[in-house]
Amino acid sequence: QKEVEQDPGPLSVPEGAIVSLNCTYSNSAFQYFMWYRQYSRKGPELLMYTYSSGNKEDGRFTAQVDKSSKYISLFIRDSQPSDSATYLCAMGRGAQKLVFGQGTRLTINP
Amino acid sequence: DAMVIQNPRYQVTQFGKPVTLSCSQTLNHNVMYWYQQKSSQAPKLLFHYYDKDFNNEADTPDNFQSRRPNTSFCFLDIRSPGLGDAAMYLCATSRDQPYGSPGPRQETQYFGPGTRLLVL
């Protein structure tokens, strides 16, 4: 079993829809949770960073962490074609290493 | 703007011919990482430097080496590239707090644009 599971998709939704992206994990020691956006042939770009459980909102993006269920989510409201990318979840436990999900490929159709 | 820079963006090499990829950062971060990412896969950590201390992942082949001559620069050397080494190589940095510092210890990682390596 992988430490972090993420549905690779692809996920295709119409412009303006609410998008929900999710990861599950098995290691209860994880405390730091991140979402990265990666455009084709580019490096990952940090979108959201959350420490421990709870919600965090930044513009159209909301990150949720439920440590009791070992489940994290990223919601994108009013999705735009420019949101089309691969979204990677990542998590860490206080040392330098991050564990990444496989990434979900998202397409927003105009 | 503070950033992570990787050169070259695209590198073509021949089977078995050594190649060096470079990474520089203006963030003054003390930790630097090298990842390998193949198509539709998660980034795979090869090794990282915590300050000058080198930390190799157990499953990183000996073919991959790294150097960090100073805080700002880090190099990835592939001594004898094989066809299976064709991938995107990502450099990342973070500022890790010392033990005993207040607040969350782990800072997030900031990635460069990557170098796409092609092996002929």
PDB file of C-alpha atoms in Angstrom:
ATOM      1  CA  GLN A   1       0.000   0.000   0.000  1.00  0.00           C
ATOM      2  CA  LYS A   2       1.314   3.433  -0.935  1.00  0.00           C
ATOM      3  CA  GLU A   3       1.677   5.987   1.851  1.00  0.00           C
ATOM      4  CA  VAL A   4      -0.331   8.501  -0.180  1.00  0.00           C
ATOM      5  CA  GLU A   5      -3.079   7.575  -2.623  1.00  0.00           C
ATOM      6  CA  GLN A   6      -4.393   9.988  -5.224  1.00  0.00           C
ATOM      7  CA  ASP A   7      -6.711   9.240  -8.109  1.00  0.00           C
ATOM      8  CA  PRO A   8      -4.720  10.058 -11.268  1.00  0.00           C
ATOM      9  CA  GLY A   9      -7.857  10.925 -13.227  1.00  0.00           C
ATOM     10  CA  PRO A  10      -8.068  12.366 -15.797  1.00  0.00           C
ATOM     11  CA  LEU A  11     -10.832  14.616 -14.516  1.00  0.00           C
ATOM     12  CA  SER A  12     -12.687  16.837 -16.972  1.00  0.00           C
ATOM     13  CA  VAL A  13     -15.254  19.443 -15.890  1.00  0.00           C
ATOM     14  CA  PRO A  14     -16.961  22.436 -17.524  1.00  0.00           C
ATOM     15  CA  GLU A  15     -15.809  25.967 -16.828  1.00  0.00           C
ATOM     16  CA  GLY A  16     -17.371  27.416 -13.699  1.00  0.00           C
ATOM     17  CA  ALA A  17     -17.835  24.066 -11.972  1.00  0.00           C
ATOM     18  CA  ILE A  18     -16.625  23.309  -8.463  1.00  0.00           C
ATOM     19  CA  VAL A  19     -13.752  20.855  -8.533  1.00  0.00           C
ATOM     20  CA  SER A  20     -12.936  18.476  -5.706  1.00  0.00           C
ATOM     21  CA  LEU A  21      -9.553  16.784  -5.574  1.00  0.00           C
ATOM     22  CA  ASN A  22      -8.658  14.294  -2.853  1.00  0.00           C
ATOM     23  CA  CYS A  23      -5.871  12.284  -1.312  1.00  0.00           C
ATOM     24  CA  THR A  24      -5.857   9.621   1.349  1.00  0.00           C
ATOM     25  CA  TYR A  25      -2.885   8.602   3.397  1.00  0.00           C
ATOM     26  CA  SER A  26      -1.909   5.855   5.785  1.00  0.00           C
ATOM     27  CA  ASN A  27       0.744   7.436   8.026  1.00  0.00           C
ATOM     28  CA  SER A  28      -0.850   9.170  11.019  1.00  0.00           C
ATOM     29  CA  ALA A  29       2.442  10.968  11.716  1.00  0.00           C
ATOM     30  CA  PHE A  30       1.942  13.366   8.805  1.00  0.00           C
ATOM     31  CA  GLN A  31       1.369  16.904  10.063  1.00  0.00           C
ATOM     32  CA  TYR A  32       2.057  19.105   7.048  1.00  0.00           C
ATOM     33  CA  PHE A  33      -0.147  19.000   3.986  1.00  0.00           C
ATOM     34  CA  MET A  34       0.372  20.746   0.691  1.00  0.00           C
ATOM     35  CA  TRP A  35      -1.157  21.029  -2.715  1.00  0.00           C
ATOM     36  CA  TYR A  36       0.963  21.759  -5.759  1.00  0.00           C
ATOM     37  CA  ARG A  37      -0.163  22.651  -9.255  1.00  0.00           C
ATOM     38  CA  GLN A  38       1.983  21.454 -12.136  1.00  0.00           C
ATOM     39  CA  TYR A  39       1.471  22.642 -15.683  1.00  0.00           C
ATOM     40  CA  SER A  40       2.715  20.444 -18.485  1.00  0.00           C
ATOM     41  CA  ARG A  41       6.522  20.367 -18.673  1.00  0.00           C
ATOM     42  CA  LYS A  42       6.890  22.792 -15.750  1.00  0.00           C
ATOM     43  CA  GLY A  43       7.920  22.417 -12.113  1.00  0.00           C
ATOM     44  CA  PRO A  44       5.307  22.079  -9.344  1.00  0.00           C
ATOM     45  CA  GLU A  45       4.004  25.366  -7.948  1.00  0.00           C
ATOM     46  CA  LEU A  46       2.824  25.581  -4.350  1.00  0.00           C
ATOM     47  CA  LEU A  47      -0.888  26.332  -4.034  1.00  0.00           C
ATOM     48  CA  MET A  48      -1.805  25.606  -0.426  1.00  0.00           C
ATOM     49  CA  TYR A  49       0.026  24.710   2.781  1.00  0.00           C
ATOM     50  CA  THR A  50      -1.788  23.469   5.883  1.00  0.00           C
ATOM     51  CA  TYR A  51      -0.412  22.443   9.239  1.00  0.00           C
ATOM     52  CA  SER A  52      -2.488  19.819  11.087  1.00  0.00           C
ATOM     53  CA  SER A  53      -6.276  19.589  10.660  1.00  0.00           C
ATOM     54  CA  GLY A  54      -8.714  22.209   9.478  1.00  0.00           C
ATOM     55  CA  ASN A  55      -9.592  24.364   6.507  1.00  0.00           C
ATOM     56  CA  LYS A  56      -7.660  27.012   4.688  1.00  0.00           C
ATOM     57  CA  GLU A  57      -9.005  29.308   2.017  1.00  0.00           C
ATOM     58  CA  ASP A  58      -7.121  31.350  -0.567  1.00  0.00           C
ATOM     59  CA  GLY A  59      -9.227  32.997  -3.235  1.00  0.00           C
ATOM     60  CA  ARG A  60     -10.996  30.303  -5.245  1.00  0.00           C
ATOM     61  CA  PHE A  61      -9.040  27.532  -3.517  1.00  0.00           C
ATOM     62  CA  THR A  62      -9.927  25.786  -0.256  1.00  0.00           C
ATOM     63  CA  ALA A  63      -7.838  23.075   1.351  1.00  0.00           C
ATOM     64  CA  GLN A  64      -9.308  20.729   3.941  1.00  0.00           C
ATOM     65  CA  VAL A  65      -7.478  18.295   6.183  1.00  0.00           C
ATOM     66  CA  ASP A  66      -9.258  15.605   8.182  1.00  0.00           C
ATOM     67  CA  LYS A  67      -6.595  13.807  10.175  1.00  0.00           C
ATOM     68  CA  SER A  68      -9.096  11.485  11.844  1.00  0.00           C
ATOM     69  CA  SER A  69     -10.020  10.081   8.427  1.00  0.00           C
ATOM     70  CA  LYS A  70      -6.542  10.553   6.929  1.00  0.00           C
ATOM     71  CA  TYR A  71      -8.114  12.454   4.076  1.00  0.00           C
ATOM     72  CA  ILE A  72      -7.275  15.779   2.469  1.00  0.00           C
ATOM     73  CA  SER A  73      -9.133  17.741  -0.176  1.00  0.00           C
ATOM     74  CA  LEU A  74      -8.634  20.692  -2.467  1.00  0.00           C
ATOM     75  CA  PHE A  75     -11.693  22.540  -3.756  1.00  0.00           C
ATOM     76  CA  ILE A  76     -11.573  24.909  -6.690  1.00  0.00           C
ATOM     77  CA  ARG A  77     -14.549  27.242  -7.079  1.00  0.00           C
ATOM     78  CA  ASP A  78     -15.533  28.916 -10.327  1.00  0.00           C
ATOM     79  CA  SER A  79     -13.017  26.803 -12.209  1.00  0.00           C
ATOM     80  CA  GLN A  80     -11.249  28.393 -15.181  1.00  0.00           C
ATOM     81  CA  PRO A  81      -9.538  26.885 -18.228  1.00  0.00           C
ATOM     82  CA  SER A  82      -6.269  28.207 -16.769  1.00  0.00           C
ATOM     83  CA  ASP A  83      -6.772  25.805 -13.847  1.00  0.00           C
ATOM     84  CA  SER A  84      -6.153  22.906 -16.231  1.00  0.00           C
ATOM     85  CA  ALA A  85      -3.065  21.187 -14.836  1.00  0.00           C
ATOM     86  CA  THR A  86      -1.943  18.250 -12.746  1.00  0.00           C
ATOM     87  CA  TYR A  87      -2.552  18.698  -9.018  1.00  0.00           C
ATOM     88  CA  LEU A  88      -0.205  16.945  -6.612  1.00  0.00           C
ATOM     89  CA  CYS A  89      -0.867  16.467  -2.948  1.00  0.00           C
ATOM     90  CA  ALA A  90       2.152  16.213  -0.669  1.00  0.00           C
ATOM     91  CA  MET A  91       2.625  15.680   3.018  1.00  0.00           C
ATOM     92  CA  GLY A  92       5.392  15.586   5.582  1.00  0.00           C
ATOM     93  CA  ARG A  93       6.018  14.795   9.199  1.00  0.00           C
ATOM     94  CA  GLY A  94       8.531  17.337  10.405  1.00  0.00           C
ATOM     95  CA  ALA A  95      11.665  16.129   8.715  1.00  0.00           C
ATOM     96  CA  GLN A  96      12.812  17.336   5.323  1.00  0.00           C
ATOM     97  CA  LYS A  97      11.079  14.705   3.223  1.00  0.00           C
ATOM     98  CA  LEU A  98       7.724  15.070   1.534  1.00  0.00           C
ATOM     99  CA  VAL A  99       5.656  12.198   0.243  1.00  0.00           C
ATOM    100  CA  PHE A 100       3.768  12.999  -2.950  1.00  0.00           C
ATOM    101  CA  GLY A 101       0.621  11.616  -4.436  1.00  0.00           C
ATOM    102  CA  GLN A 102       0.660  10.517  -8.055  1.00  0.00           C
ATOM    103  CA  GLY A 103      -1.159  13.670  -9.152  1.00  0.00           C
ATOM    104  CA  THR A 104      -4.616  14.212 -10.657  1.00  0.00           C
ATOM    105  CA  ARG A 105      -4.771  15.523 -14.185  1.00  0.00           C
ATOM    106  CA  LEU A 106      -7.528  18.139 -14.432  1.00  0.00           C
ATOM    107  CA  THR A 107      -9.018  19.697 -17.560  1.00  0.00           C
ATOM    108  CA  ILE A 108     -11.463  22.614 -17.425  1.00  0.00           C
ATOM    109  CA  ASN A 109     -13.484  22.829 -20.624  1.00  0.00           C
ATOM    110  CA  PRO A 110     -14.568  26.303 -21.846  1.00  0.00           C
TER     111      PRO A 110
ATOM    112  CA  ASP B   1      12.180  37.972  -7.301  1.00  0.00           C
ATOM    113  CA  ALA B   2      13.531  35.190  -5.156  1.00  0.00           C
ATOM    114  CA  MET B   3      13.449  31.940  -7.040  1.00  0.00           C
ATOM    115  CA  VAL B   4      14.828  28.522  -7.896  1.00  0.00           C
ATOM    116  CA  ILE B   5      16.607  28.370 -11.251  1.00  0.00           C
ATOM    117  CA  GLN B   6      17.517  25.265 -13.190  1.00  0.00           C
ATOM    118  CA  ASN B   7      19.811  25.003 -16.175  1.00  0.00           C
ATOM    119  CA  PRO B   8      19.541  23.844 -18.797  1.00  0.00           C
ATOM    120  CA  ARG B   9      15.785  23.504 -19.267  1.00  0.00           C
ATOM    121  CA  TYR B  10      16.339  20.741 -21.826  1.00  0.00           C
ATOM    122  CA  GLN B  11      19.335  18.431 -22.002  1.00  0.00           C
ATOM    123  CA  VAL B  12      20.050  15.792 -24.611  1.00  0.00           C
ATOM    124  CA  THR B  13      22.830  13.322 -23.926  1.00  0.00           C
ATOM    125  CA  GLN B  14      24.051  10.055 -25.307  1.00  0.00           C
ATOM    126  CA  PHE B  15      23.799   6.711 -23.613  1.00  0.00           C
ATOM    127  CA  GLY B  16      26.686   6.476 -21.131  1.00  0.00           C
ATOM    128  CA  LYS B  17      27.883  10.062 -21.558  1.00  0.00           C
ATOM    129  CA  PRO B  18      28.122  11.914 -18.228  1.00  0.00           C
ATOM    130  CA  VAL B  19      25.823  14.846 -17.755  1.00  0.00           C
ATOM    131  CA  THR B  20      25.507  17.562 -15.102  1.00  0.00           C
ATOM    132  CA  LEU B  21      22.354  19.476 -14.253  1.00  0.00           C
ATOM    133  CA  SER B  22      22.521  22.637 -12.189  1.00  0.00           C
ATOM    134  CA  CYS B  23      20.273  24.377  -9.717  1.00  0.00           C
ATOM    135  CA  SER B  24      20.639  27.743  -8.062  1.00  0.00           C
ATOM    136  CA  GLN B  25      18.450  29.575  -5.585  1.00  0.00           C
ATOM    137  CA  THR B  26      18.120  33.117  -4.322  1.00  0.00           C
ATOM    138  CA  LEU B  27      15.848  32.162  -1.408  1.00  0.00           C
ATOM    139  CA  ASN B  28      18.764  31.540   0.966  1.00  0.00           C
ATOM    140  CA  HIS B  29      17.188  28.221   1.946  1.00  0.00           C
ATOM    141  CA  ASN B  30      19.315  25.742   3.834  1.00  0.00           C
ATOM    142  CA  VAL B  31      17.853  22.580   2.303  1.00  0.00           C
ATOM    143  CA  MET B  32      18.081  21.623  -1.369  1.00  0.00           C
ATOM    144  CA  TYR B  33      16.552  18.567  -3.021  1.00  0.00           C
ATOM    145  CA  TRP B  34      16.774  16.681  -6.276  1.00  0.00           C
ATOM    146  CA  TYR B  35      13.778  14.780  -7.586  1.00  0.00           C
ATOM    147  CA  GLN B  36      13.258  12.616 -10.623  1.00  0.00           C
ATOM    148  CA  GLN B  37       9.822  12.736 -12.207  1.00  0.00           C
ATOM    149  CA  LYS B  38       8.705  10.467 -15.011  1.00  0.00           C
ATOM    150  CA  SER B  39       5.575  10.980 -17.036  1.00  0.00           C
ATOM    151  CA  SER B  40       2.338  10.780 -15.013  1.00  0.00           C
ATOM    152  CA  GLN B  41       4.242   9.849 -11.869  1.00  0.00           C
ATOM    153  CA  ALA B  42       4.904  11.556  -8.561  1.00  0.00           C
ATOM    154  CA  PRO B  43       8.289  13.221  -8.057  1.00  0.00           C
ATOM    155  CA  LYS B  44      10.739  10.718  -6.621  1.00  0.00           C
ATOM    156  CA  LEU B  45      13.284  12.070  -4.153  1.00  0.00           C
ATOM    157  CA  LEU B  46      16.856  11.170  -5.104  1.00  0.00           C
ATOM    158  CA  PHE B  47      18.736  12.976  -2.333  1.00  0.00           C
ATOM    159  CA  HIS B  48      18.878  16.218  -0.416  1.00  0.00           C
ATOM    160  CA  TYR B  49      21.344  18.479   1.306  1.00  0.00           C
ATOM    161  CA  TYR B  50      20.614  19.823   4.762  1.00  0.00           C
ATOM    162  CA  ASP B  51      23.156  22.633   4.795  1.00  0.00           C
ATOM    163  CA  LYS B  52      26.319  20.753   3.824  1.00  0.00           C
ATOM    164  CA  ASP B  53      25.097  17.365   4.973  1.00  0.00           C
ATOM    165  CA  PHE B  54      24.285  15.020   2.119  1.00  0.00           C
ATOM    166  CA  ASN B  55      21.328  12.634   2.548  1.00  0.00           C
ATOM    167  CA  ASN B  56      20.945   9.905  -0.032  1.00  0.00           C
ATOM    168  CA  GLU B  57      17.738   7.925  -0.498  1.00  0.00           C
ATOM    169  CA  ALA B  58      18.249   4.195  -0.065  1.00  0.00           C
ATOM    170  CA  ASP B  59      16.990   3.355  -3.540  1.00  0.00           C
ATOM    171  CA  THR B  60      18.878   6.051  -5.456  1.00  0.00           C
ATOM    172  CA  PRO B  61      21.245   4.347  -7.907  1.00  0.00           C
ATOM    173  CA  ASP B  62      24.974   4.949  -7.524  1.00  0.00           C
ATOM    174  CA  ASN B  63      24.893   6.411 -11.005  1.00  0.00           C
ATOM    175  CA  PHE B  64      23.443   9.578  -9.486  1.00  0.00           C
ATOM    176  CA  GLN B  65      25.690  11.909  -7.519  1.00  0.00           C
ATOM    177  CA  SER B  66      25.320  15.422  -6.186  1.00  0.00           C
ATOM    178  CA  ARG B  67      27.452  18.358  -5.149  1.00  0.00           C
ATOM    179  CA  ARG B  68      26.630  21.477  -3.209  1.00  0.00           C
ATOM    180  CA  PRO B  69      29.605  23.829  -3.335  1.00  0.00           C
ATOM    181  CA  ASN B  70      27.786  26.631  -1.494  1.00  0.00           C
ATOM    182  CA  THR B  71      24.353  27.579  -0.151  1.00  0.00           C
ATOM    183  CA  SER B  72      23.088  28.820  -3.492  1.00  0.00           C
ATOM    184  CA  PHE B  73      24.131  26.079  -5.871  1.00  0.00           C
ATOM    185  CA  CYS B  74      23.531  22.358  -6.166  1.00  0.00           C
ATOM    186  CA  PHE B  75      24.454  19.993  -9.004  1.00  0.00           C
ATOM    187  CA  LEU B  76      23.137  16.629 -10.115  1.00  0.00           C
ATOM    188  CA  ASP B  77      25.677  14.429 -11.869  1.00  0.00           C
ATOM    189  CA  ILE B  78      24.591  11.377 -13.813  1.00  0.00           C
ATOM    190  CA  ARG B  79      27.747   9.398 -14.436  1.00  0.00           C
ATOM    191  CA  SER B  80      26.534   6.998 -17.112  1.00  0.00           C
ATOM    192  CA  PRO B  81      23.014   7.827 -18.227  1.00  0.00           C
ATOM    193  CA  GLY B  82      20.856   4.974 -19.386  1.00  0.00           C
ATOM    194  CA  LEU B  83      17.661   5.107 -21.408  1.00  0.00           C
ATOM    195  CA  GLY B  84      15.705   4.650 -18.194  1.00  0.00           C
ATOM    196  CA  ASP B  85      17.134   7.875 -16.788  1.00  0.00           C
ATOM    197  CA  ALA B  86      15.228  10.002 -19.275  1.00  0.00           C
ATOM    198  CA  ALA B  87      12.925  12.085 -17.111  1.00  0.00           C
ATOM    199  CA  MET B  88      12.229  15.533 -15.713  1.00  0.00           C
ATOM    200  CA  TYR B  89      14.680  16.427 -12.956  1.00  0.00           C
ATOM    201  CA  LEU B  90      13.358  18.847 -10.384  1.00  0.00           C
ATOM    202  CA  CYS B  91      15.317  20.879  -7.891  1.00  0.00           C
ATOM    203  CA  ALA B  92      13.551  22.156  -4.790  1.00  0.00           C
ATOM    204  CA  THR B  93      14.515  24.162  -1.732  1.00  0.00           C
ATOM    205  CA  SER B  94      13.134  24.688   1.743  1.00  0.00           C
ATOM    206  CA  ARG B  95      14.058  26.493   4.916  1.00  0.00           C
ATOM    207  CA  ASP B  96      14.006  23.980   7.705  1.00  0.00           C
ATOM    208  CA  GLN B  97      13.811  25.257  11.231  1.00  0.00           C
ATOM    209  CA  PRO B  98      16.390  24.074  13.750  1.00  0.00           C
ATOM    210  CA  TYR B  99      15.322  21.753  16.522  1.00  0.00           C
ATOM    211  CA  GLY B 100      13.674  23.659  19.338  1.00  0.00           C
ATOM    212  CA  SER B 101      12.452  26.521  17.159  1.00  0.00           C
ATOM    213  CA  PRO B 102       8.865  27.645  17.778  1.00  0.00           C
ATOM    214  CA  GLY B 103       6.129  26.914  15.271  1.00  0.00           C
ATOM    215  CA  PRO B 104       5.870  24.289  12.552  1.00  0.00           C
ATOM    216  CA  ARG B 105       9.256  22.820  11.863  1.00  0.00           C
ATOM    217  CA  GLN B 106       8.756  21.917   8.261  1.00  0.00           C
ATOM    218  CA  GLU B 107       8.651  24.662   5.729  1.00  0.00           C
ATOM    219  CA  THR B 108       7.243  23.883   2.342  1.00  0.00           C
ATOM    220  CA  GLN B 109       9.389  23.102  -0.672  1.00  0.00           C
ATOM    221  CA  TYR B 110       9.734  25.458  -3.612  1.00  0.00           C
ATOM    222  CA  PHE B 111      10.472  23.938  -6.978  1.00  0.00           C
ATOM    223  CA  GLY B 112      12.426  25.079  -9.967  1.00  0.00           C
ATOM    224  CA  PRO B 113      11.074  24.731 -13.512  1.00  0.00           C
ATOM    225  CA  GLY B 114      12.858  21.421 -14.044  1.00  0.00           C
ATOM    226  CA  THR B 115      15.321  20.061 -16.579  1.00  0.00           C
ATOM    227  CA  ARG B 116      13.987  17.586 -19.090  1.00  0.00           C
ATOM    228  CA  LEU B 117      16.640  14.995 -19.880  1.00  0.00           C
ATOM    229  CA  LEU B 118      16.582  12.966 -23.053  1.00  0.00           C
ATOM    230  CA  VAL B 119      18.987  10.044 -23.456  1.00  0.00           C
ATOM    231  CA  LEU B 120      19.719   8.865 -27.000  1.00  0.00           C
TER     232      LEU B 120
END
